[in-house]
Structures are given as structure tokens and as C-alpha cells.
CSV table of C-alpha atoms and ligand atoms in Angstrom, one decimal:
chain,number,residue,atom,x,y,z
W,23,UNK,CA,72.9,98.3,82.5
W,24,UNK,CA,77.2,98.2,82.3
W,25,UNK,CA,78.2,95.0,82.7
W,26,UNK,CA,80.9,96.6,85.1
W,27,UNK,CA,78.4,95.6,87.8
W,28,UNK,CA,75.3,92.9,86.8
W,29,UNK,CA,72.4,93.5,87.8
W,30,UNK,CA,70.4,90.6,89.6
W,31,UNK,CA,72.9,88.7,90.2
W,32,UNK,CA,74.1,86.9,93.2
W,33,UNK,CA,76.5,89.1,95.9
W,34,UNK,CA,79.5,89.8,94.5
W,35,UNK,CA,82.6,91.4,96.2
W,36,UNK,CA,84.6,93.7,93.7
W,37,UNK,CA,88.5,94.4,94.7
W,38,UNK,CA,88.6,98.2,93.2
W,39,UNK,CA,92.4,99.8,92.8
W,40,UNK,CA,92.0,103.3,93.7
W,41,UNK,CA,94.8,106.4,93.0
W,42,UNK,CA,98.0,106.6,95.0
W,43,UNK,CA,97.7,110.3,94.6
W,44,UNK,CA,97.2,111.9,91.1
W,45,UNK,CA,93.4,110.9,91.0
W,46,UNK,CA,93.6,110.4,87.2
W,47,UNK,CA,94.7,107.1,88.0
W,48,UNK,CA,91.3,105.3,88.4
W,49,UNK,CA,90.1,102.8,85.3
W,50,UNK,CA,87.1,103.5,83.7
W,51,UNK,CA,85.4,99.9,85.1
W,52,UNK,CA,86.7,101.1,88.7
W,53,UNK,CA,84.7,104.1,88.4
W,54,UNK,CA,81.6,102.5,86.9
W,55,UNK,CA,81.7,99.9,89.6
W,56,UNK,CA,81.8,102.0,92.5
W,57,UNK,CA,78.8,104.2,90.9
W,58,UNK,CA,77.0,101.0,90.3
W,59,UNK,CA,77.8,98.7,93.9
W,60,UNK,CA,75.0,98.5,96.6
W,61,UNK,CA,77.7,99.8,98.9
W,62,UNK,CA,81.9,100.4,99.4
W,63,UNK,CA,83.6,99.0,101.6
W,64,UNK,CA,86.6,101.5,102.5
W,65,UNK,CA,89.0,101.7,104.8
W,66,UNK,CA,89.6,105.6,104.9
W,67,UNK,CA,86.1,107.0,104.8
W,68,UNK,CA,87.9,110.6,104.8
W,69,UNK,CA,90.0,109.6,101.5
W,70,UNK,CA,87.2,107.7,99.5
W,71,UNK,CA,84.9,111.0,100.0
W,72,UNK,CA,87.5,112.9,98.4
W,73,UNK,CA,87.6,110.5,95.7
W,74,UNK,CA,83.8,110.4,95.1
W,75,UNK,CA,83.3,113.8,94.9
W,76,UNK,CA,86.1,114.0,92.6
W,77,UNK,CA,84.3,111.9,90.3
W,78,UNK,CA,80.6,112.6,91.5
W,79,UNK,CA,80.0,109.4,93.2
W,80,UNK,CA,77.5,108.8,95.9
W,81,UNK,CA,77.2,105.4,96.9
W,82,UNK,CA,76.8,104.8,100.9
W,83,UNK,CA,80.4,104.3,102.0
W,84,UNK,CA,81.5,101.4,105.1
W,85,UNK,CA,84.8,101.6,107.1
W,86,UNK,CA,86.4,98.8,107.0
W,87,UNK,CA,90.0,99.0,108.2
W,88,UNK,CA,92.1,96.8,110.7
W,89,UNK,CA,90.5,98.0,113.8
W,90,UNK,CA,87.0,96.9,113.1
W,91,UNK,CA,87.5,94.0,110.2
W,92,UNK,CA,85.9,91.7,112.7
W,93,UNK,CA,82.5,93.4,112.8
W,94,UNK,CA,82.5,95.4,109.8
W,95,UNK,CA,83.5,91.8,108.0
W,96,UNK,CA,80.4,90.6,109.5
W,97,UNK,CA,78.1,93.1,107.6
W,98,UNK,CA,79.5,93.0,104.7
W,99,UNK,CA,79.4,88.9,104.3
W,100,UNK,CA,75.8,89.4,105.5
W,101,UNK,CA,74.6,91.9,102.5
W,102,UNK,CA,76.8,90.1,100.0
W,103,UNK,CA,75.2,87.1,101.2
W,104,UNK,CA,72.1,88.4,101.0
W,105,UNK,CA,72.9,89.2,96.8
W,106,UNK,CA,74.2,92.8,97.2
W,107,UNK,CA,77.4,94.2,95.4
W,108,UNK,CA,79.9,95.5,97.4
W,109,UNK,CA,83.4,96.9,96.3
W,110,UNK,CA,86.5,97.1,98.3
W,111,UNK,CA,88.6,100.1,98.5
W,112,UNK,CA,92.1,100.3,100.7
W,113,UNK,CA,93.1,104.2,101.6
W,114,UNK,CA,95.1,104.0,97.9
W,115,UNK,CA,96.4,101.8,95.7
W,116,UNK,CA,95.3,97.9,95.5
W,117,UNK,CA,92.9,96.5,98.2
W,118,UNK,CA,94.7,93.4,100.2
W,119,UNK,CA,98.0,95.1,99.9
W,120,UNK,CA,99.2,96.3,103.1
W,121,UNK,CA,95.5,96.8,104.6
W,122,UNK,CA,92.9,94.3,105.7
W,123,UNK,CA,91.4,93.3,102.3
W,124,UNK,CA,93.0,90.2,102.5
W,125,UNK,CA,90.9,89.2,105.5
W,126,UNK,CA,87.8,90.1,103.7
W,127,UNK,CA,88.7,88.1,100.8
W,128,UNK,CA,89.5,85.0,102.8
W,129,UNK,CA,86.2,85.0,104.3
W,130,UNK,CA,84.3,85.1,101.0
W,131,UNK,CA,86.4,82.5,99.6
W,132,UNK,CA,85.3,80.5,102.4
W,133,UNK,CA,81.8,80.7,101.6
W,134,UNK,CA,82.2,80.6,98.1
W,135,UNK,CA,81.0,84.4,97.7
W,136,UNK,CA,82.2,85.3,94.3
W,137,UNK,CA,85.1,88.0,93.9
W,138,UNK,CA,86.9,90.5,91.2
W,139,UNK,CA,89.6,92.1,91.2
W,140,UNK,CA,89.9,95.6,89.4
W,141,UNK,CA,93.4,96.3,88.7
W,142,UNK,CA,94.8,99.3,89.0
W,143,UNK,CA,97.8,101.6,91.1
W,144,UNK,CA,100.4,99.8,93.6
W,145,UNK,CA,102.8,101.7,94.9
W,146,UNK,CA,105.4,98.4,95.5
W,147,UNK,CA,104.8,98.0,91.4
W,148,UNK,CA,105.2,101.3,90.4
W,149,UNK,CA,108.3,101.8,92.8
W,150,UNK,CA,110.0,98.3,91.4
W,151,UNK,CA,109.3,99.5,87.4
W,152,UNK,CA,111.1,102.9,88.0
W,153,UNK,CA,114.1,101.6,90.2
W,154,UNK,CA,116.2,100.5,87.4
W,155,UNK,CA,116.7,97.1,89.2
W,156,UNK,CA,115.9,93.4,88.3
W,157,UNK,CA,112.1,93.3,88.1
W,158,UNK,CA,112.1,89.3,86.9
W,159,UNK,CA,112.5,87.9,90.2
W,160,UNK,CA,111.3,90.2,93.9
W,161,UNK,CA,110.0,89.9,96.9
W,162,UNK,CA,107.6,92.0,99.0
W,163,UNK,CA,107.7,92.6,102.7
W,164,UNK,CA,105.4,95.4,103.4
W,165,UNK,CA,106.6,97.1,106.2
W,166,UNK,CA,109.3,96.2,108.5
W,167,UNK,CA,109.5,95.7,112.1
W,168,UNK,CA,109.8,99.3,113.7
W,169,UNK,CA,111.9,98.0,116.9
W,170,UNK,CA,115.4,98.0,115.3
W,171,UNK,CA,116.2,94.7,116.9
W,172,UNK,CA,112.9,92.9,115.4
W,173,UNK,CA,113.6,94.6,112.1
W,174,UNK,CA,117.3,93.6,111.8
W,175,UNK,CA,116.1,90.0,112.1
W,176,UNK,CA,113.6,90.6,109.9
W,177,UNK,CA,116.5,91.5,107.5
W,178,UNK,CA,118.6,88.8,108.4
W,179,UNK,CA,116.1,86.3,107.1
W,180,UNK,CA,115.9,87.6,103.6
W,181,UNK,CA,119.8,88.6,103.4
W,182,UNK,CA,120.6,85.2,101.2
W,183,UNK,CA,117.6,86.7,98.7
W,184,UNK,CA,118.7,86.9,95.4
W,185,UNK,CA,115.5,88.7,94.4
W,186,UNK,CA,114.7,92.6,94.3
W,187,UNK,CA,113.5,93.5,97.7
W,188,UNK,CA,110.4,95.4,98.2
W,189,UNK,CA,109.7,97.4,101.5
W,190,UNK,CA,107.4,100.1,102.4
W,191,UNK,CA,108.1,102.7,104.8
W,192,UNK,CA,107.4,105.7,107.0
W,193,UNK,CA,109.5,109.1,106.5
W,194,UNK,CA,110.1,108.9,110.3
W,195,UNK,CA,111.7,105.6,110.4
W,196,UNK,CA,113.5,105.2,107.2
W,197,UNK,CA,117.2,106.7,108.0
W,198,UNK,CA,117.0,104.1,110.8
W,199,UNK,CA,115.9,102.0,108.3
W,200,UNK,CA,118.4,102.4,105.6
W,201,UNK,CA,121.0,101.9,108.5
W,202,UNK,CA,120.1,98.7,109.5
W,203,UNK,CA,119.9,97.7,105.7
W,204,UNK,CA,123.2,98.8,105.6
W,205,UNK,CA,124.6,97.0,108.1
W,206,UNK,CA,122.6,93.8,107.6
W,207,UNK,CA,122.2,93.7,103.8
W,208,UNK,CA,125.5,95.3,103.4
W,209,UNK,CA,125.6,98.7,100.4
W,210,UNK,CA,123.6,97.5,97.4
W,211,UNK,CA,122.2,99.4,95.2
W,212,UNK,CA,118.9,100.9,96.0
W,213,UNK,CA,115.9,103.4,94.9
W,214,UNK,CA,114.0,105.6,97.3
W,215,UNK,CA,110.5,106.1,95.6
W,216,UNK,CA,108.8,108.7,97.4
W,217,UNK,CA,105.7,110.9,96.2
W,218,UNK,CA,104.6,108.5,93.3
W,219,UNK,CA,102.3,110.5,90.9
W,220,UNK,CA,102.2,113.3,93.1
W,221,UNK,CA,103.5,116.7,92.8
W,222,UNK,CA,106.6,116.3,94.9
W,223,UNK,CA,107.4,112.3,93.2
W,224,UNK,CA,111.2,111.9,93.7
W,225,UNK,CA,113.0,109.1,93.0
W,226,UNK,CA,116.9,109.1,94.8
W,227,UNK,CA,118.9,105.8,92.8
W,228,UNK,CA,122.3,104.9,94.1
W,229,UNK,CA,123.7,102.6,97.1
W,230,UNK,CA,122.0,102.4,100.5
W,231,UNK,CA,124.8,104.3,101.9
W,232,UNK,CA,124.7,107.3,99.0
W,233,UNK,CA,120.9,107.5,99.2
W,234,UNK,CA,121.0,107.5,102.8
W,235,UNK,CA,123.5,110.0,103.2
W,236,UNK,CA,121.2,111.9,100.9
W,237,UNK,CA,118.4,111.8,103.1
W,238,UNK,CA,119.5,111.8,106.4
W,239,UNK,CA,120.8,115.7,105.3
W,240,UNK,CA,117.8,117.1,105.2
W,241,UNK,CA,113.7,116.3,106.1
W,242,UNK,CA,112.0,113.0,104.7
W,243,UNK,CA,108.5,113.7,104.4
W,244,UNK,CA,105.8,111.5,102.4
W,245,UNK,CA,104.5,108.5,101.3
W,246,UNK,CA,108.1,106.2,100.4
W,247,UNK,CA,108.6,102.7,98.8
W,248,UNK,CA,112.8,101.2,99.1
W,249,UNK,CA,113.5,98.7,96.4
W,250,UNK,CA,117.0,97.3,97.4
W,251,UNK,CA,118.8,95.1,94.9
W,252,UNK,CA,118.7,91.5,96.1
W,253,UNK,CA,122.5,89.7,97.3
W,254,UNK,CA,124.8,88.5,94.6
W,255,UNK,CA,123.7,85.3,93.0
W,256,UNK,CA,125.4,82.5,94.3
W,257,UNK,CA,127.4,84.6,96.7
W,258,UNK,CA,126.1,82.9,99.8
W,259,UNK,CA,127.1,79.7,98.8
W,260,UNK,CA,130.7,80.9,98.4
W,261,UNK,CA,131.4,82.6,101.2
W,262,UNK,CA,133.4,80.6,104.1
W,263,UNK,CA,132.7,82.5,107.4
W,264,UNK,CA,135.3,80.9,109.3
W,265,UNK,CA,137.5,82.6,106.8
W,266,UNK,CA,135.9,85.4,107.3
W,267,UNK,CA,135.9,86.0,111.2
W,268,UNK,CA,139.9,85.4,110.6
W,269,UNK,CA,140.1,87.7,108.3
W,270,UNK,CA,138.0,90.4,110.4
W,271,UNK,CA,140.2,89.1,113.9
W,272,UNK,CA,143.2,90.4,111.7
W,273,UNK,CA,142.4,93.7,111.2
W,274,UNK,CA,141.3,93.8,114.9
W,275,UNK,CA,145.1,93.3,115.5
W,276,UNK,CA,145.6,95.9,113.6
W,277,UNK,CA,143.7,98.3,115.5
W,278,UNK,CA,140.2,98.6,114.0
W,279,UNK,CA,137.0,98.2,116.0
W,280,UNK,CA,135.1,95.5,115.5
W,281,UNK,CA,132.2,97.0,113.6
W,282,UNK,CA,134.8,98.6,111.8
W,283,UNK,CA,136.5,95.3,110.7
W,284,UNK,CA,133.5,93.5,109.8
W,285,UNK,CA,132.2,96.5,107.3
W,286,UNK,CA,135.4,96.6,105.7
W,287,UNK,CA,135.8,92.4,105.1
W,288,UNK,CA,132.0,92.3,104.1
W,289,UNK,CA,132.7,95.4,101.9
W,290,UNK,CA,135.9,93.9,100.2
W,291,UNK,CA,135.6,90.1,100.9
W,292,UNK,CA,132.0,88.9,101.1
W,293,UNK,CA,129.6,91.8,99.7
W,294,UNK,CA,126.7,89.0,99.9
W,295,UNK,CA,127.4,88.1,103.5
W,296,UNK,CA,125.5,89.3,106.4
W,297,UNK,CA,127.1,92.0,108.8
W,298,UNK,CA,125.3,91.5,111.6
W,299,UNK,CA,125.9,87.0,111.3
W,300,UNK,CA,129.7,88.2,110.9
W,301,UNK,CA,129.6,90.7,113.8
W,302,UNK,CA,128.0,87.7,115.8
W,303,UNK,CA,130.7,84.9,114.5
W,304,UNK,CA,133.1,87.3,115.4
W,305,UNK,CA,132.2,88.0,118.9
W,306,UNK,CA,131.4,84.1,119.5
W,307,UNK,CA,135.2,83.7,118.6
W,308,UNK,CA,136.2,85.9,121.0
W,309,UNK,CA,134.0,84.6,123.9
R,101,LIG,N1,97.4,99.3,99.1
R,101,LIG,C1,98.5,100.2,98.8
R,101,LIG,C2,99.1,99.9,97.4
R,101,LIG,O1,98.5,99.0,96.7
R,101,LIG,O2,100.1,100.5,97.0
R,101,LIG,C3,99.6,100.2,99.9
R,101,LIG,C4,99.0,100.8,101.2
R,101,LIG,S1,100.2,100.8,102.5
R,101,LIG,C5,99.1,100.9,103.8
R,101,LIG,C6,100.8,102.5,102.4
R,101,LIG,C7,102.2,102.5,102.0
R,101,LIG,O3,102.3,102.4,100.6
R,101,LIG,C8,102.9,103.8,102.3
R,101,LIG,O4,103.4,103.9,103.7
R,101,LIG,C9,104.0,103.8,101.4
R,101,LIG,O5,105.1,103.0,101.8
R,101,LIG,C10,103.4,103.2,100.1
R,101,LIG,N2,102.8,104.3,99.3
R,101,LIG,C11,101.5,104.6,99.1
R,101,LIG,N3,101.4,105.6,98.2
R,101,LIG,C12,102.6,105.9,97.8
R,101,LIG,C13,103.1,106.9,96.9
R,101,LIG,N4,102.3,107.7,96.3
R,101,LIG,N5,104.5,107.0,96.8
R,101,LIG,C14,105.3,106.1,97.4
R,101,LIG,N6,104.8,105.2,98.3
R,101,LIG,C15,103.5,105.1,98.5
């Protein structure tokens, strides 16, 4: 027997990374472990099958996905209580990441189930490493807000960030997206990672504004990751917004809206400032 999965021992859960598309991208314990577990716990049934099938597999299969973690949680604490092996596998990529996993794993933490995790593909990781940008310091979200007002604050809170920011996001929101980055975060540089190990993998590099220009010109389709370079170190601390809102009121005089003045003071003046807490300072001055 592998020691990938032990025998007569107590339950175990097993966090398996599965393929974000090219399905060469599995590790040889992965695939041991799901041949060898009582049962897998997935949460695409559809996508797993394809998987198995790929690689002859034909362990009994579990959804477990947002909708039903509550119950489907349940029976899987029950059987890995009761000294089964079950492994954990998201749609793609690394279970807990953007899916319920983490749920799952905070449960058998609680009672003191044992857990592994099997690394393997992330598409946040594999995005970051090909981005050209800092990878020492960055920060996740997931996915933002998709009301543009939720997700501008969203972006507010994380404009000061000096790290490399992380997001993922859907082809149909992501020129909406990239604007609100834009006008929040202001034009850093950014990659667009879409289609990792797929046929059609692209990766676009340049400023929010190039890449979105890029985009917005023809149809976004597929699976996309943005990594957006974090603000200027120290630049927050520098940056006197009274000065600022002067400076904008100026070139109000001079007959530029006031979106238009704030872009071009953050643009010239303040590149780590926020444009939407200068659009705000500015109308608060007016009031
Ligand atoms: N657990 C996964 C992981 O570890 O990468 C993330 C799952 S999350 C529900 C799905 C999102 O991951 C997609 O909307 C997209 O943002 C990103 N993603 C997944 N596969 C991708 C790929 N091949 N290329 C680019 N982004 C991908």
C-alpha cells in the first residue's frame, strides 16, 4: 500500500490541487490519493468526472460546493469521523481558494480531524509569477464586489497597499472592472492573465488604462486573474490633500470638469492618491 493514502488509519481529510486547465498539471501523490480515498469530496461533480476519466479513476465522487456545504459538510465529518479518507477537490486549482474548502477545513480543525494539503495549480500564483511585478510582498482579494459602488470601496480600502494586488475576475465584468481600478487606484502597471495553461493562455502587461483599452476593443472571454502593481511606497504618507483639492479647484477655474481635474492632479501630482477620496475632498469643498 502507497503511503499517499495509509491504510487503517484514522479519517483523514486530504486538500488535493487539481488542473486549472491543461490536465497534465496534477502531482503524482494527487493522483494516487484520489485513486486510493474512501471518497472525493468535489465541488464540480461535471469537472472531476472529466478529470477521473482522464486518468482512470473511479472513486464515488460528493458535491460539495457553496450551496450545500451545510449538509454535505455534515457527511463528510461523519465518514471521516467514522476513520474514512476523503479528499477535497475545488472545480480547479487549490481547494479553499475562492470555493468552500475553507469551511470544510475549519470544521475538522475543530474536531481535531487530521488534514493535508496536496499542493499543486493556483491560478492567483501562476498569474503573480508571470506578471513581471513585485512578487515579495501581495495581497489577495478573490473577487470583487460586482455592484460598482460596493466594489469601488472595496478598492478604496486597499488603495494605500504597497503590495502586488491580486483579483480574480469574470470576462463580463472586467472592463467595468479595470475602470473603477482606474479611477480608484489610479494607472499602474498591470497584467491580465487569462487562459493559464490552456490553449488560448494570454497574458496583456502594461498600465490599467493600455490593457484596458486593449480589451474593451474587442470580446473578453475566459477564465482571467488581474495583478495590479501595489501604490508607490511611501507615497501616501506624502501626499497633502488639502494641497491637492487646490490644486484640482485651479484647474476647475480653468475650465476642466471636475473628474477631469482630479485625473490630471492624481496623474501628475499624487500617482499614489485615491481618485475617488480626491473627487470626494473636492466636492466637500465646494459644498
Ligand atoms: N481554487 C482556484 C485556484 O486555486 O486557482 C480558484 C477558483 S475561483 C472559483 C475561479 C477563478 O480563478 C476564475 O474566475 C479566474 O479568476 C481564476 N482562474 C481559474 N482558472 C484560471 C485560468 N486557467 N486562467 C486564469 N484564471 C483562472
Amino acid at each position: 500500500m502507497s503511503d499517499a493514502v495509509e491504510a487503517g488509519h484514522d479519517g483523514k481529510l486530504y486538500l488535493c490541487a487539481t488542473p486549472i486547465g491543461n490536465l497534465q498539471d496534477i502531482t503524482l501523490r494527487v493522483l494516487e490519493t484520489l485513486r486510493l480515498a474512501d471518497l472525493v469530496a468535489a465541488e464540480d461533480t461535471r469537472r472531476t468526472r472529466q478529470l477521473f476519466s482522464a486518468y482512470d479513476i473511479h472513486t464515488p465522487l460528493l458535491s460539495y460546493r457553496e450551496q450545500n456545504r451545510e449538509a454535505a459538510g455534515a457527511k463528510i465529518i461523519k465518514r471521516l469521523e467514522e476513520g474514512e479518507t476523503v479528499a477535497l477537490v475545488s472545480d480547479a486549482g487549490t481547494p479553499g481558494i475562492s470555493d468552500p474548502g475553507q469551511h470544510l477545513v475549519a470544521l475538522c480543525v475543530e474536531r481535531g480531524i487530521p488534514i493535508e494539503s496536496l499542493p499543486g495549480p493556483n491560478a492567483a500564483i501562476a498569474a503573480l509569477v508571470l506578471s513581471g511585478l513585485p512578487t515579495d510582498r501581495f495581497c489577495f482579494e478573490g473577487f470583487l464586489p460586482r455592484k460598482t459602488g460596493a466594489r469601488r470601496k472595496a478598492l478604496e480600502a486597499i488603495a494605500r497597499d504597497e503590495r502586488t494586488l491580486l483579483f480574480h475576475e469574470s470576462p463580463a465584468r472586467v472592463v467595468d472592472t479595470l475602470g473603477d481600478i482606474l479611477d480608484v487606484l489610479g494607472d499602474r502597471r498591470m497584467a491580465l492573465a487569462r487562459e493559464l495553461t490552456k490553449k488560448f493562455e494570454t497574458v496583456l502587461r502594461g498600465t490599467v488604462s493600455s490593457v484596458r483599452s486593449t480589451i474593451a476593443a474587442g470580446e473578453v472571454k475566459g477564465e482571467i486573474v488581474l495583478v495590479v502593481e501595489g501604490a508607490p511606497p511611501g507615497a501616501a504618507d506624502t501626499i497633502d490633500e488639502a494641497a491637492a483639492v487646490d490644486d484640482v479647484m485651479r484647474l476647475k477655474e480653468q475650465g476642466l470638469s471636475l473628474k477631469e481635474a482630479v485625473a490630471v492632479v492624481v496623474e501628475e501630482q499624487a500617482p499614489g492618491m485615491s481618485r475617488s477620496a480626491l473627487y470626494n475632498a473636492a466636492l466637500k469643498r465646494n459644498a
